[in-house]
PDB file of C-alpha atoms in Angstrom:
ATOM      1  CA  UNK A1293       0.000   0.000   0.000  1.00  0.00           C
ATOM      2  CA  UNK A1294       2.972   2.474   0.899  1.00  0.00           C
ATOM      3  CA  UNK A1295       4.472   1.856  -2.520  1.00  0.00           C
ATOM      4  CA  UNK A1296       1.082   2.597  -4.472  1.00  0.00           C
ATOM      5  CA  UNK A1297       0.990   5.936  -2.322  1.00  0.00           C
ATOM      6  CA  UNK A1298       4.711   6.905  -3.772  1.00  0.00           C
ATOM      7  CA  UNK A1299       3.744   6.081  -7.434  1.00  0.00           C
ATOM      8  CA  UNK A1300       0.671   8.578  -6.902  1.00  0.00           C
ATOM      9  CA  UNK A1301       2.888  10.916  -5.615  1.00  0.00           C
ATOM     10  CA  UNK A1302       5.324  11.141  -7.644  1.00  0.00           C
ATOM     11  CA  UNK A1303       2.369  10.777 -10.590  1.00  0.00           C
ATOM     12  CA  UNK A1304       1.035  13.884  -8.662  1.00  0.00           C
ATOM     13  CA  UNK A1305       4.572  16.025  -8.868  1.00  0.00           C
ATOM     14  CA  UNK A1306       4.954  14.842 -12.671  1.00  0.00           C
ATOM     15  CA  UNK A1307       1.295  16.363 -13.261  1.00  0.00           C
ATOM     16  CA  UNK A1308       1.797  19.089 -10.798  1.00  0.00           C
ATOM     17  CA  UNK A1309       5.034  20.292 -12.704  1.00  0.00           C
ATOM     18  CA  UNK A1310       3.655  19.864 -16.201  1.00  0.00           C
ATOM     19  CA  UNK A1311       0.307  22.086 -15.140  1.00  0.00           C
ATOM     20  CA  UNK A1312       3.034  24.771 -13.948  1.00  0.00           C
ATOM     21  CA  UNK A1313       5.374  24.535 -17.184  1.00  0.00           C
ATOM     22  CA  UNK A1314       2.295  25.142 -19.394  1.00  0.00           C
ATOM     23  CA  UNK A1315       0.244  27.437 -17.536  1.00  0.00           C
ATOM     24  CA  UNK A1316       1.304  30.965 -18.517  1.00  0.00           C
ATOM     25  CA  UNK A1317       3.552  32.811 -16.558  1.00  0.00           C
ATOM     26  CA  UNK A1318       5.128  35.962 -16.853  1.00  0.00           C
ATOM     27  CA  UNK A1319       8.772  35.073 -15.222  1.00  0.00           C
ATOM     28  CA  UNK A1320      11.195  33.002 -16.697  1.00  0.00           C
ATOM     29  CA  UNK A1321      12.488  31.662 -12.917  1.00  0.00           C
ATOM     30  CA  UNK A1322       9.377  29.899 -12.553  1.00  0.00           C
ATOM     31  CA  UNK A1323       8.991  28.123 -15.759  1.00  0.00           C
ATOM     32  CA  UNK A1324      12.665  26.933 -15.189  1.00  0.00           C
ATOM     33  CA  UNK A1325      11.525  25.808 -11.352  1.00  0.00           C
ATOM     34  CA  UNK A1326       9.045  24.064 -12.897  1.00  0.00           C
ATOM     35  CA  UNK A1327      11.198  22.215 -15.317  1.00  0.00           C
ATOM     36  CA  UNK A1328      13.642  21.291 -12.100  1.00  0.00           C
ATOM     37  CA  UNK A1329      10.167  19.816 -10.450  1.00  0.00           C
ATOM     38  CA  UNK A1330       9.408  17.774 -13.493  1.00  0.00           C
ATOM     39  CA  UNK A1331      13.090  16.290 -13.619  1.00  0.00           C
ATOM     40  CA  UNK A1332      13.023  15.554 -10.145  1.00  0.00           C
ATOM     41  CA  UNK A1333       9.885  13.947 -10.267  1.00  0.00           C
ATOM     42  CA  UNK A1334      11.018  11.625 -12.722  1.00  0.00           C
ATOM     43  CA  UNK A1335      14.296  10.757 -10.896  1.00  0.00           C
ATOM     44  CA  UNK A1336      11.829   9.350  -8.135  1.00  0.00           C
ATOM     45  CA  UNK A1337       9.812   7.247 -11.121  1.00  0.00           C
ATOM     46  CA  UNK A1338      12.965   5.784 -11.918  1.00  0.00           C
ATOM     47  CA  UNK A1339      14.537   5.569  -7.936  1.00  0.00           C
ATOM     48  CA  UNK A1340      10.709   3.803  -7.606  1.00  0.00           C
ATOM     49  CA  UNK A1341      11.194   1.513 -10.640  1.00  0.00           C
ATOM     50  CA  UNK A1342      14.768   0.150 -10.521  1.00  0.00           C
ATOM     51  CA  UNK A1343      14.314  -0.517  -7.064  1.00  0.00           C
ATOM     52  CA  UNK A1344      11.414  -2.359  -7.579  1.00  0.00           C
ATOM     53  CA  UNK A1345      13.185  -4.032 -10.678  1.00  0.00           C
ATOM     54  CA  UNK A1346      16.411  -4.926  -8.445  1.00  0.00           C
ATOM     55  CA  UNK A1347      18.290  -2.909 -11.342  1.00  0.00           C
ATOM     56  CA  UNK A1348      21.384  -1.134 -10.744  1.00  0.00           C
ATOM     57  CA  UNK A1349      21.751   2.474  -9.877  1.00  0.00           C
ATOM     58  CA  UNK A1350      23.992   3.075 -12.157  1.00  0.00           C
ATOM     59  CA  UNK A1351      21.421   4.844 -14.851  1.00  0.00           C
ATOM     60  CA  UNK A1352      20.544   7.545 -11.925  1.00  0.00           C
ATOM     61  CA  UNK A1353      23.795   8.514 -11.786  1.00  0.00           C
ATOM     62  CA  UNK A1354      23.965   9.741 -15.585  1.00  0.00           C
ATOM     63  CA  UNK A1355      20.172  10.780 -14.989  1.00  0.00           C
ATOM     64  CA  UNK A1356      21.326  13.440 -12.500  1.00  0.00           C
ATOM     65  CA  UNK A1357      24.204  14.176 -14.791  1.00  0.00           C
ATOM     66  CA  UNK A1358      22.234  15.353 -17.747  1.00  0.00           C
ATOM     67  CA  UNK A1359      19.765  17.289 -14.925  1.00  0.00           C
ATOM     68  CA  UNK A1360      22.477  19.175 -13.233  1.00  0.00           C
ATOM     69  CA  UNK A1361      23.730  20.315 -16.683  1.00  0.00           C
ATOM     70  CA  UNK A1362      19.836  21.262 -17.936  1.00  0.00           C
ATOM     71  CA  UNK A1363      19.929  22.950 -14.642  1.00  0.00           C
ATOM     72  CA  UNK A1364      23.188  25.193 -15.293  1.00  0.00           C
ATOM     73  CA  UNK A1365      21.982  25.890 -18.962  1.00  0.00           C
ATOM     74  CA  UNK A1366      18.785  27.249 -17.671  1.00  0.00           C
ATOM     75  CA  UNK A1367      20.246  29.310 -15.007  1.00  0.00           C
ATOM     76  CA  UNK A1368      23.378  31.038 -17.405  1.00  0.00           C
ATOM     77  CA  UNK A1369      20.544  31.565 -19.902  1.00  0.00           C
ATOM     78  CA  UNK A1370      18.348  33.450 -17.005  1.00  0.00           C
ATOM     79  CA  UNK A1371      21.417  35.334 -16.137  1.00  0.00           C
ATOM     80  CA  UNK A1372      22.496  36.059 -19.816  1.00  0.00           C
ATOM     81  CA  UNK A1373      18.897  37.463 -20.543  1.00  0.00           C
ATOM     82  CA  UNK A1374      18.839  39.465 -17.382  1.00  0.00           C
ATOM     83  CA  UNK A1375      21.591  41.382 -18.244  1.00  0.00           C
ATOM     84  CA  UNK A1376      20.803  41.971 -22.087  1.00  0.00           C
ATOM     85  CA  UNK A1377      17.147  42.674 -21.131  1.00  0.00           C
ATOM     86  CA  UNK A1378      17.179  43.887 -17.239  1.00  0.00           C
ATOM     87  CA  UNK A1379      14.621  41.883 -16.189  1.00  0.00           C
ATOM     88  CA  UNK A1380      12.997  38.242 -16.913  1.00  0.00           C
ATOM     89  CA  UNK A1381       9.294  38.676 -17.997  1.00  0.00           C
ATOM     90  CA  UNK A1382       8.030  36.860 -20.835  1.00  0.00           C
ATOM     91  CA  UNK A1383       6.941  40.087 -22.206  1.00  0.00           C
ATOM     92  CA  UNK A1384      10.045  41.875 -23.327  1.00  0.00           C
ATOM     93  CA  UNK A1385      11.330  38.437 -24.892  1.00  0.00           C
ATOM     94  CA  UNK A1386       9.448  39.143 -27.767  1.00  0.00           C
ATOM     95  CA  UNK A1387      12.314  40.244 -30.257  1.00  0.00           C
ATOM     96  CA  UNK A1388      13.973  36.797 -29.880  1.00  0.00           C
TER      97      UNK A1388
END
């Protein structure tokens, strides 16, 4: 029972993050936070399913890899377009 619980939790995040990422926002932090929420949501899914597999953990480790680095994209690309545009609404993006 406490393992159906976690998989509708973490099915809860995964929704949770994708109704944030696609409402409409005006900052560009929270879309990013939102991303972050997804990605760790579905490092859970897969801590949930190798473990319940008996799988190495192996795949996590390059899994958090390839988050870390989506993580430091997002955040130079938040500074770089704070300091070309002064701020980070959605608004003033529209020349890109």
């Amino acid at each position: 029972m406490m393992v159906l619980n976690m998989w509708f939790i973490i099915l809860l995040m995964f929704i949770l993050g994708n109704v944030i990422f696609i409402s409409r926002h005006k900052h560009l932090l929270i879309v990013l936070l939102s991303l972050e929420f997804i990605v760790l949501s579905i490092f859970f899914m897969m801590i949930m399913f190798l473990s319940y597999i008996e799988y190495n953990m192996y795949m996590l480790m390059i899994f958090l890899l390839f988050s870390v680095c989506e993580g430091a994209l997002g955040l130079s690309i938040l500074v770089s377009m704070i300091r070309t545009h002064g701020n980070d609404y959605f608004q003033s993006f529209n020349m890109l």
